[in-house]
Coordinates of C-alpha atoms in Angstrom, one line a residue:
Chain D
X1 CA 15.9 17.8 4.4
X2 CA 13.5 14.7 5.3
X3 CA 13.1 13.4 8.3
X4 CA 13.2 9.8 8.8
X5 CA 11.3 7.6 12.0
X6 CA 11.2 3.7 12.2
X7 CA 10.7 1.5 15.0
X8 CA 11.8 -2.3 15.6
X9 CA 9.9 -4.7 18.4
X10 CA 10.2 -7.8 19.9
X11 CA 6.5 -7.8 20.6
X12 CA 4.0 -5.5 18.4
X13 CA 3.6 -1.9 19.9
X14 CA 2.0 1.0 19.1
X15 CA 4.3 4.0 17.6
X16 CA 2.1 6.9 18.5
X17 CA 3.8 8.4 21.1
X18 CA 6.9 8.9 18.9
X19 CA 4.6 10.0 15.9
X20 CA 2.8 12.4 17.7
X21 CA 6.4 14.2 17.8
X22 CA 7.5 13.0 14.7
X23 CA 4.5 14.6 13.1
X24 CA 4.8 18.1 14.1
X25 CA 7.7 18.4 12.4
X26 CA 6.4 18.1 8.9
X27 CA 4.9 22.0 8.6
X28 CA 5.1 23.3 12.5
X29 CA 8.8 22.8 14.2
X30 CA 10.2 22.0 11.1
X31 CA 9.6 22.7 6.9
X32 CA 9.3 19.0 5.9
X33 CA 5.7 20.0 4.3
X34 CA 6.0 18.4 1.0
X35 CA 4.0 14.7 2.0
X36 CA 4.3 12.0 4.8
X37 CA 3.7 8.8 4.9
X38 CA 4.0 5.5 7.0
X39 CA 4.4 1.6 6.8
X40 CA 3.5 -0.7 9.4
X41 CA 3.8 -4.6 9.1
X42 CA 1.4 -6.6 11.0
X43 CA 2.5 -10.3 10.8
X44 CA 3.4 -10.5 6.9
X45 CA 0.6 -8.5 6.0
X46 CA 1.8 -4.1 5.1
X47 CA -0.2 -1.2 5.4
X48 CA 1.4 1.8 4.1
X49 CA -0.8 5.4 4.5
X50 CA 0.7 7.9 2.3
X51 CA -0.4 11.4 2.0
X52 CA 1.1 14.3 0.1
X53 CA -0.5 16.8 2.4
X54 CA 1.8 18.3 4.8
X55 CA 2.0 15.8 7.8
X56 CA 0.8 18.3 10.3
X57 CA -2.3 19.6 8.7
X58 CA -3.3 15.8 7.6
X59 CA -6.4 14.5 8.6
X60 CA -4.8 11.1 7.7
X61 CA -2.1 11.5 10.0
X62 CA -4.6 12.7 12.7
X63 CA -6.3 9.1 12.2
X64 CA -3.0 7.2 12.3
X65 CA -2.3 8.8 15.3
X66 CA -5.6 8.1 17.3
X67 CA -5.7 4.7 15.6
X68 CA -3.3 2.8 17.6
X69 CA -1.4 -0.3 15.1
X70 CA 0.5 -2.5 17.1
X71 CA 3.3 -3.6 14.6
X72 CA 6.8 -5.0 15.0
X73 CA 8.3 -3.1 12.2
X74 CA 7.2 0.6 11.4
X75 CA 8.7 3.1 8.6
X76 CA 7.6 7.0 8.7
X77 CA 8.9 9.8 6.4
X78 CA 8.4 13.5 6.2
X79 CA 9.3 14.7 2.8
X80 CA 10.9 18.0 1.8
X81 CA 11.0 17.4 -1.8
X82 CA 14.1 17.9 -3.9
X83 CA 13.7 15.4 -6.7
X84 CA 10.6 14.8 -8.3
X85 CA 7.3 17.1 -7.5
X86 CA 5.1 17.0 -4.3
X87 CA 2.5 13.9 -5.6
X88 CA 1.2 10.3 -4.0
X89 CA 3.8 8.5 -6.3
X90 CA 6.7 10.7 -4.7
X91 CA 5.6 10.0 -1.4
X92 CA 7.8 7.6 1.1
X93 CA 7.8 4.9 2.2
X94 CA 8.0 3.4 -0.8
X95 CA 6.7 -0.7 -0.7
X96 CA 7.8 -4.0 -3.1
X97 CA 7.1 -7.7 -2.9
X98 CA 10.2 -9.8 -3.3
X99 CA 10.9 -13.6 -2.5
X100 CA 6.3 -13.4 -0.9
X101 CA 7.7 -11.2 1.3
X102 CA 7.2 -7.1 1.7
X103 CA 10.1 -4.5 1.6
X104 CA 9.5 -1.1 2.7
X105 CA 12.2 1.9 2.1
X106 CA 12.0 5.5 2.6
X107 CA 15.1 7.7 2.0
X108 CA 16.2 10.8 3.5
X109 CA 18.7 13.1 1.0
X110 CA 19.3 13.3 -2.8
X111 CA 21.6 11.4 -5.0
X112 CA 23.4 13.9 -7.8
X113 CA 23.2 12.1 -11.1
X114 CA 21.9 8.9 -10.1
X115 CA 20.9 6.9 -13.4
X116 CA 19.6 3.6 -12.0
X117 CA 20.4 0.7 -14.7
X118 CA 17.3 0.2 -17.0
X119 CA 15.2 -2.8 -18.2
X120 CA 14.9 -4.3 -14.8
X121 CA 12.5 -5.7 -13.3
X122 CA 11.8 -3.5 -10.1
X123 CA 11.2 0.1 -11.8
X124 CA 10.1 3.3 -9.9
X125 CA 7.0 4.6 -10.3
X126 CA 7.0 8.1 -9.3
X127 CA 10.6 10.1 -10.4
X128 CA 12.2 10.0 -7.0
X129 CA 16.0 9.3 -7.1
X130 CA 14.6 7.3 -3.8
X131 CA 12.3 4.7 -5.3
X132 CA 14.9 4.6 -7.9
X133 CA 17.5 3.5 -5.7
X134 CA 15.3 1.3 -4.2
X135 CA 14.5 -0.9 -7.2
X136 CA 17.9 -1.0 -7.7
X137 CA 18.4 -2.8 -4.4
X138 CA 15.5 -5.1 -5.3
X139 CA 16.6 -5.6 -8.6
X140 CA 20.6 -7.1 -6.9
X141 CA 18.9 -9.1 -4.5
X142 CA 17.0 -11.0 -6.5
X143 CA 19.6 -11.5 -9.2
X144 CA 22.2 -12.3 -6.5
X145 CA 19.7 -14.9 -4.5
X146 CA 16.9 -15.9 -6.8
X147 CA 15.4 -18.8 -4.8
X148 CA 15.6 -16.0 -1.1
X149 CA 12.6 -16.8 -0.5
X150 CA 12.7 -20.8 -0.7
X151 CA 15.6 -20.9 1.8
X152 CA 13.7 -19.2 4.4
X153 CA 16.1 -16.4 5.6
X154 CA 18.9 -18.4 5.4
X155 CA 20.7 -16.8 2.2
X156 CA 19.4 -13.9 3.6
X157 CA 20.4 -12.8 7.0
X158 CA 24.3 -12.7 5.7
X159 CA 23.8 -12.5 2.0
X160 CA 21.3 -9.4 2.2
X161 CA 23.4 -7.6 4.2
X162 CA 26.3 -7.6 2.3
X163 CA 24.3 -6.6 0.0
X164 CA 22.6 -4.0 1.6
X165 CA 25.9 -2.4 3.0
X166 CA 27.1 -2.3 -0.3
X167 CA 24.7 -0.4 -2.1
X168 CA 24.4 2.1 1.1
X169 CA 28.3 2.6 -0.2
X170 CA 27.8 2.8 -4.1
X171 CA 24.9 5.2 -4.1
X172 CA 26.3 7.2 -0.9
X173 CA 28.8 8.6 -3.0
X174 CA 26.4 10.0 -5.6
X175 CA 25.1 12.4 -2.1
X176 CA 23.5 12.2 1.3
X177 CA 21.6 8.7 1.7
X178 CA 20.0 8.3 4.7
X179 CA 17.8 5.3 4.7
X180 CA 15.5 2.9 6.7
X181 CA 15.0 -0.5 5.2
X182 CA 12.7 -3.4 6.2
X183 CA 11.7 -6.8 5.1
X184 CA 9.4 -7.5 8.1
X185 CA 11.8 -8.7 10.2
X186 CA 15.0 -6.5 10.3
X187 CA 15.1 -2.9 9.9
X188 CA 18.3 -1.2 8.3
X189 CA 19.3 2.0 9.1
X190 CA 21.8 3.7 7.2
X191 CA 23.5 7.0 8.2
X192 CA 25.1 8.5 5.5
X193 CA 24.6 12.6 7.3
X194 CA 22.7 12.2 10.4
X195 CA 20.7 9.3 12.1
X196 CA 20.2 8.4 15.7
X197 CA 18.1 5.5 17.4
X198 CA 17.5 4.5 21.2
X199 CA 16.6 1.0 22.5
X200 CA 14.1 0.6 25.1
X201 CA 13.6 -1.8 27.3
X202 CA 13.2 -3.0 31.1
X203 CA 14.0 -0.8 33.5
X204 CA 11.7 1.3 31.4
X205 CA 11.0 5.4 32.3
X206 CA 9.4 8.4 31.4
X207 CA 10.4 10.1 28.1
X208 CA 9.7 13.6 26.8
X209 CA 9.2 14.8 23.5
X210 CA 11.0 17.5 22.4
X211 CA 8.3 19.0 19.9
X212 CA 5.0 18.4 21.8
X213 CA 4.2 18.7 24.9
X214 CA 4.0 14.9 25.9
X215 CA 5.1 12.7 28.6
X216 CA 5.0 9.0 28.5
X217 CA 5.8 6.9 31.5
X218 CA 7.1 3.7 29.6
X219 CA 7.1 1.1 32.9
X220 CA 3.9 1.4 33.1
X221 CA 2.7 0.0 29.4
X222 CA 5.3 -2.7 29.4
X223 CA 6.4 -5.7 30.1
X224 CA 9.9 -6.4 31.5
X225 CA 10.8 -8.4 28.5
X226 CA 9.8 -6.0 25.7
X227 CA 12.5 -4.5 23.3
X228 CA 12.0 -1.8 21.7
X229 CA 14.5 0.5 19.2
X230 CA 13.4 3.5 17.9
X231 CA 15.3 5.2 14.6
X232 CA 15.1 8.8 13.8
X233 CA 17.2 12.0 11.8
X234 CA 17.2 13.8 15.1
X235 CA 16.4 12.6 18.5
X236 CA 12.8 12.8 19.2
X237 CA 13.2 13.6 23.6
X238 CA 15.0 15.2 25.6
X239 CA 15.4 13.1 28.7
X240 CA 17.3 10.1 27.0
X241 CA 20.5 9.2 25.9
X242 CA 20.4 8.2 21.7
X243 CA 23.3 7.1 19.7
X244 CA 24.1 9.2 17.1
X245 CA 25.1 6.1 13.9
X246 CA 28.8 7.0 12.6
X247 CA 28.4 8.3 9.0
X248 CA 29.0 5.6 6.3
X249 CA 27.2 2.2 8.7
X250 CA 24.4 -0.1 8.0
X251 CA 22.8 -0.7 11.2
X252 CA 20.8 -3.7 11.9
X253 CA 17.8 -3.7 14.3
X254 CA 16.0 -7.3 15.1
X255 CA 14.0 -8.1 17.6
X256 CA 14.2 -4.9 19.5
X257 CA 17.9 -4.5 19.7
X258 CA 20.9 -4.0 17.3
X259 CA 22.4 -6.8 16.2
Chain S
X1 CA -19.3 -14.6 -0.7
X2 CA -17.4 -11.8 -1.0
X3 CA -18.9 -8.4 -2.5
X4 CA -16.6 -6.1 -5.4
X5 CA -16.7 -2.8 -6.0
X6 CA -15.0 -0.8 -8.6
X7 CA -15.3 2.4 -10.4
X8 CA -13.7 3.6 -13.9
X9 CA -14.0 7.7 -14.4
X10 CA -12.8 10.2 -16.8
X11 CA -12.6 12.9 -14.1
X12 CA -11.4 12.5 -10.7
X13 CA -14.2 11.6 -8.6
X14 CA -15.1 10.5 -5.2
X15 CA -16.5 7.2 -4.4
X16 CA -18.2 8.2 -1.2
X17 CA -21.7 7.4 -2.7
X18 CA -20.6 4.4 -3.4
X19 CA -18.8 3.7 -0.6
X20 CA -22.0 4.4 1.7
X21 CA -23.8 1.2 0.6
X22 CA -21.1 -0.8 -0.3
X23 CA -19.7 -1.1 3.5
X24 CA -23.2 -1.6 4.7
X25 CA -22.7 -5.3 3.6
X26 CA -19.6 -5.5 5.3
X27 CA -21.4 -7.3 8.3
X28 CA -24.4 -5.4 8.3
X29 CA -26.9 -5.8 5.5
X30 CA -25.0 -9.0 4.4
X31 CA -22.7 -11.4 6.4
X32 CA -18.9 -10.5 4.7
X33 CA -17.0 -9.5 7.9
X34 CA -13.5 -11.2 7.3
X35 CA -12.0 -7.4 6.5
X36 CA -12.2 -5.4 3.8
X37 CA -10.5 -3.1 1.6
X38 CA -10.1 0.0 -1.0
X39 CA -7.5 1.3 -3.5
X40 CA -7.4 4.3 -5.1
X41 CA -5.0 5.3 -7.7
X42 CA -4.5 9.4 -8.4
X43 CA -2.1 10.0 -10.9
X44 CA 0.6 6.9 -11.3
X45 CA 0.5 6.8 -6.9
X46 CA -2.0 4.3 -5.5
X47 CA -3.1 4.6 -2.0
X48 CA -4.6 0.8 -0.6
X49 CA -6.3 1.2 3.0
X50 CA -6.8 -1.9 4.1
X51 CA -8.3 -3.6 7.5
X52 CA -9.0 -7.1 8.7
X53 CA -11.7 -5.7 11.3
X54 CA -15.6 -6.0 10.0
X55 CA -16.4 -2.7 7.3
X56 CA -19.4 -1.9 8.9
X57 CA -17.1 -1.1 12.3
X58 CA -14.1 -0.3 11.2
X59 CA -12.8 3.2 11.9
X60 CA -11.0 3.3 9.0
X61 CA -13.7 2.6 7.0
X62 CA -15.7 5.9 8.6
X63 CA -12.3 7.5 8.1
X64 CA -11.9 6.5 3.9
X65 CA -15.9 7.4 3.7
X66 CA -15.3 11.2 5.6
X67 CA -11.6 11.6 3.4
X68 CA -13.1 11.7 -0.1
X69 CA -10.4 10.8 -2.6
X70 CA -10.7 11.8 -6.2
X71 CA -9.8 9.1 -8.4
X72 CA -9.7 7.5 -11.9
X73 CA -9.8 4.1 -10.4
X74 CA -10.8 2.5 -7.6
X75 CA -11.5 -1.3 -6.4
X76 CA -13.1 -1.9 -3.2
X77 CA -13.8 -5.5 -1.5
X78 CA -15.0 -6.8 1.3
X79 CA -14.1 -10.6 2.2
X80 CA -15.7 -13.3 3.5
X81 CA -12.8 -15.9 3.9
X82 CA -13.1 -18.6 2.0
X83 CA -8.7 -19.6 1.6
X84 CA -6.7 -18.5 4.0
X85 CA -7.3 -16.8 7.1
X86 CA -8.1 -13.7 8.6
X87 CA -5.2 -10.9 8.4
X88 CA -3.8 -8.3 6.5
X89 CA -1.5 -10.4 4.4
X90 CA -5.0 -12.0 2.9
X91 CA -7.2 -9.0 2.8
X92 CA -7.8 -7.4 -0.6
X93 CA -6.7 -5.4 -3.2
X94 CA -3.8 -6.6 -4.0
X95 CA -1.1 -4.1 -4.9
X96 CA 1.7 -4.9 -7.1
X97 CA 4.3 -3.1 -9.5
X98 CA 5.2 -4.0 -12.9
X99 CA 6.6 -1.9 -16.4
X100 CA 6.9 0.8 -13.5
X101 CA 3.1 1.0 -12.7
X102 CA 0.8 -0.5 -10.2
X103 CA -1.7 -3.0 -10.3
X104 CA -4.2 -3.7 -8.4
X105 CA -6.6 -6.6 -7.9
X106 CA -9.4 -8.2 -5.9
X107 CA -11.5 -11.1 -6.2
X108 CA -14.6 -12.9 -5.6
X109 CA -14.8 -16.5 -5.3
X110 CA -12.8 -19.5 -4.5
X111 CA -10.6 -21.4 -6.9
X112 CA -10.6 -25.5 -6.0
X113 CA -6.9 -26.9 -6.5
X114 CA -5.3 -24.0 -7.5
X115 CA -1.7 -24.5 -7.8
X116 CA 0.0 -21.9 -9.2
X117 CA 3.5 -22.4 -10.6
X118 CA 6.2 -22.1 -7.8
X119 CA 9.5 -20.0 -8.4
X120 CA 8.3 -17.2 -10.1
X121 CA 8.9 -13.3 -10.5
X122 CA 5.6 -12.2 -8.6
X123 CA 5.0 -14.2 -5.1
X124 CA 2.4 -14.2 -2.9
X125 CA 3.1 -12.5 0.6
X126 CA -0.3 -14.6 2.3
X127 CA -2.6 -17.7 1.4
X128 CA -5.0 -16.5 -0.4
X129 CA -5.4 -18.3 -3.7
X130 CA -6.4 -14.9 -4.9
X131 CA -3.2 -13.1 -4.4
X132 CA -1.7 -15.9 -6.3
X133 CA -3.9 -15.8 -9.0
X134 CA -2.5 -12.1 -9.2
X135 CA 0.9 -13.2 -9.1
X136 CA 0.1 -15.8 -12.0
X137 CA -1.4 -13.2 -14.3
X138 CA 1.3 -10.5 -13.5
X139 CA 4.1 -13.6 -14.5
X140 CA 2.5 -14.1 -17.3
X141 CA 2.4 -10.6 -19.0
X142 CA 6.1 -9.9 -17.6
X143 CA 7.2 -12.9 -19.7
X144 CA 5.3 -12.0 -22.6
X145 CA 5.6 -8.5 -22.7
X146 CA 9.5 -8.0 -20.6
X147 CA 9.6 -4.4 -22.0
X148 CA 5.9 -3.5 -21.7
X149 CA 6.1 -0.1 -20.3
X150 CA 9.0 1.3 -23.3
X151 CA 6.7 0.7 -25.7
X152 CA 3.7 3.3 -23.4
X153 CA 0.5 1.1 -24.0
X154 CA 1.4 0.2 -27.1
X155 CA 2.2 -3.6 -26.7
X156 CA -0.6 -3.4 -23.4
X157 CA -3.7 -2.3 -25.3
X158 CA -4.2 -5.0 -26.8
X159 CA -1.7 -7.8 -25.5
X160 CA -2.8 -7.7 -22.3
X161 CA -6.4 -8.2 -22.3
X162 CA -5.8 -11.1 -24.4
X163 CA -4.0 -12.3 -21.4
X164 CA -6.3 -11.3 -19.2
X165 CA -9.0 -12.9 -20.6
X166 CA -7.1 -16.0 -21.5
X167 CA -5.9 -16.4 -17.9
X168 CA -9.9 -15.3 -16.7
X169 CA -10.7 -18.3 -18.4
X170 CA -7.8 -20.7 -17.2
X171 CA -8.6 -19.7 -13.8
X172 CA -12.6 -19.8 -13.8
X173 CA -12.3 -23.6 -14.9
X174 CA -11.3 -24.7 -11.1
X175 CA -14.2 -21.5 -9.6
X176 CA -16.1 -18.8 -9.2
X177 CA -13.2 -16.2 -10.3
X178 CA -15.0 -12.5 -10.3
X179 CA -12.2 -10.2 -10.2
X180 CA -11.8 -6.7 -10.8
X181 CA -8.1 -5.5 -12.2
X182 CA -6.9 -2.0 -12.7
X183 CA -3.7 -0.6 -14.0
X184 CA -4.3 2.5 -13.4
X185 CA -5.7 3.6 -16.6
X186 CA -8.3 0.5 -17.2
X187 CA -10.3 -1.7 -15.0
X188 CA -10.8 -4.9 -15.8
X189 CA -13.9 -6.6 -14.7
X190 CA -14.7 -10.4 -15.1
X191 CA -17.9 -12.2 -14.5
X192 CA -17.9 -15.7 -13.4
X193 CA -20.9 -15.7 -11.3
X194 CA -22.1 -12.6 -10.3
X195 CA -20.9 -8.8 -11.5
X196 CA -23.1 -6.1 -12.5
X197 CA -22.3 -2.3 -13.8
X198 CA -23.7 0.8 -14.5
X199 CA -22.2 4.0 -16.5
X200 CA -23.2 6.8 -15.2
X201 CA -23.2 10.2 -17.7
X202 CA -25.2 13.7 -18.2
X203 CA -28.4 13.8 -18.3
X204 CA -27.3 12.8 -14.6
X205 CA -29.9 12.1 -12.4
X206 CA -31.2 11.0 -8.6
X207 CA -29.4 7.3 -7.4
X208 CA -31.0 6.1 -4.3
X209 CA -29.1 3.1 -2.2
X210 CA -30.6 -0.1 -1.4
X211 CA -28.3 -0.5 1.7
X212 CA -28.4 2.9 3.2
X213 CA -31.0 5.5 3.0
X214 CA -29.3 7.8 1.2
X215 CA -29.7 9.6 -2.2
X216 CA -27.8 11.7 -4.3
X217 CA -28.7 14.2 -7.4
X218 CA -25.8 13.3 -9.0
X219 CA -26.7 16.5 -12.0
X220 CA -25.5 18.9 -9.0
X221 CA -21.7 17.8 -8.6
X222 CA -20.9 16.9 -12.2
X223 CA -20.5 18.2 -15.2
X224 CA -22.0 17.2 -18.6
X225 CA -18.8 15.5 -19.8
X226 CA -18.2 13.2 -16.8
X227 CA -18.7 9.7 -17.2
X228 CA -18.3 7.4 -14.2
X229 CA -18.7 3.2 -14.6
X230 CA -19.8 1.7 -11.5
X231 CA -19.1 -2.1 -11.2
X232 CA -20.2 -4.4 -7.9
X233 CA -21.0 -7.9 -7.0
X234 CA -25.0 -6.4 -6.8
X235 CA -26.9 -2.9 -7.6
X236 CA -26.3 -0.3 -5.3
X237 CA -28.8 1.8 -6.1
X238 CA -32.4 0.7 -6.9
X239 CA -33.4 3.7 -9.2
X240 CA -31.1 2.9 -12.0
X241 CA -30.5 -0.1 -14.7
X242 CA -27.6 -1.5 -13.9
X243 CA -26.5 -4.1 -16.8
X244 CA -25.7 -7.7 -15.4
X245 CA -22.1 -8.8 -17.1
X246 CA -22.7 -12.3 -18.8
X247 CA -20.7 -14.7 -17.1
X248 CA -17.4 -15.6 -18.5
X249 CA -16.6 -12.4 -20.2
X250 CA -14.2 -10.0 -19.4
X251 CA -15.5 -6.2 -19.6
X252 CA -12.4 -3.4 -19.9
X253 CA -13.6 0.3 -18.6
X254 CA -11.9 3.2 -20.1
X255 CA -12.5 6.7 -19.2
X256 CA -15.8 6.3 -17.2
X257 CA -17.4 4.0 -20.3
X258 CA -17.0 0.0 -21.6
X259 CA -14.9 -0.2 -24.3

């Protein structure tokens, strides 16, 4: 199975700390070899690196790792590939433009006989029942709230996520759906097997990875009023309390916290 | 001004070479230091690395030069800002999907009272007029051509680089509009002020960069049937004839050659 990592701020930070566990999983404490890849916004602006090397061998990930992006909303993905072969196209997270704003999905599972409607104007570009499923969400959106964009957030923030919750539903039933979402703003997090997710924030302490030797003393490279929420399949220490998400919920992370 | 660089193959092939002189003028040898960017497409995936920091210091742009992608096509740019500022949501190529493939899409120039027409399909995430010129163009050929990917090239071939050129020559009457386009199979290149090209096949010989002192024998990594098209804002090399594209035309590259 995939593993899934996103992070939501309320001020831009750097996610290396959790990638640098994150990462060994894909080809050395875990099997997730088949690609890896990560999204980072940076004011509206998205950079996604995507590599379908194995995430622990990857030169690329090495240089994402030393390369410190401070970002408010970050999407990683370690792929164990069930539907459609090991290529770049395949590769999560998987990024669209909708109402001049960028969406970023990656998805951790498989859908059994998903045929996503055809004709439409998002369509995948790789053969993942993931980008599939993605479009499809696109493709609601903006036939439910043509003008999104125009109204600044305000169809959005209620609209989307009624939307968003139920397409988590529809296509959960067609297998395990595990998601991270995110428009630049909000993050969803759907937990269709297994998802967890711990926000940070003042007092801050030390954490400890459990699948590399690292250490980070949080109070010391923050600021009292800094949020932070970090997403994952499994919990990436072992010194802090995460909350496992019930199956079957759409979580909602802005600003830090979960809303 | 800003400085293009693309490259049309019928092998994969690195663009290191390239590459080498190319980021020289990123705010070395020439003053574009408002960020820069590449794209590479390898099968239907497309990897963009992009960075808002000066190419002559950017780490990623040691990184893209030491990671040699193989690639049918690839567009490079480095900005001077001209429309909108400094950041990742302005900093080129563009990436968008449409009949299920990407696009991709950088330009040189600045377009005087561009208004581009609001509510549409295709939106632009940052200022640039570029990005909306982009957006124009892929509103257009989604109108014209809703089913364009069902019918595999077929309506595209030909279809589209009428539009191309017609909007190329919409666009150039408010600017300097040098672009370079790529759908993953062709690259588009349009001269409005400044574009030159070169095709490189066998008998392959020595290239020597006017940036960078570097040369390369390129008879010792090819093979007789490679063909590789080159396309910048100026030479690269100073041992080689490079053809100067007349302004106002659009050039399409196909399988390393101008077709």
């Amino acid at each position: 199975m995939c593993q899934l990592l996103g992070m939501n701020c309320n001020v831009p930070t750097d996610i290396v700390f959790s990638l640098t566990g994150f990462q060994q999983r894909g080809g050395l404490t875990d099997e997730h070899a088949d690609g890896w890849g990560i999204a980072f916004f940076e004011g509206k602006g998205c950079r996604a690196f995507l590599d379908p090397e194995p995430a622990a061998h990857s030169p690329l990930a090495d240089f994402v790792r030393r390369y410190p992006i401070r970002s408010l909303n970050v999407i990683a993905h370690i792929r164990k590939a069930t539907r459609g072969p090991v290529g770049l196209e395949n590769t999560h997270p998987f990024v669209r433009e909708l109402w001049g704003r960028y969406w970023i999905f990656a998805h951790n599972g498989t859908l059994d006989g998903y045929a996503p409607p055809p004709g439409a104007r998002y369509r995948a570009v790789g053969s993942t029942d993931s980008e599939a499923a993605f479009c499809e969400l696109l493709n609601t959106l903006c036939l439910r709230f043509p003008d999104g964009a125009a109204e600044d957030g305000g169809v959005g923030d209620a609209g989307v996520e009624e939307e968003v919750a139920a397409w988590a539903s529809r296509l959960s039933a067609l297998g395990a759906f595990n998601f991270l979402l995110s428009d630049g703003e909000r993050l969803f997090a759907h937990c269709s097997t297994k998802l967890a997710y711990i926000e940070r924030c003042a007092p801050f302490t030390k954490a400890r990875l459990i699948d590399s030797d690292l250490e980070v003393d949080f109070s010391a490279v923050t600021t009292p009023q800094d949020r932070v929420a970090v997403i994952a399949t499994a919990p990436l220490t072992d010194n802090e309390q995460w909350v496992t998400l019930p199956a079957g919920q759409v979580a909602v992370f802005n600003q830090g916290r979960r809303v």
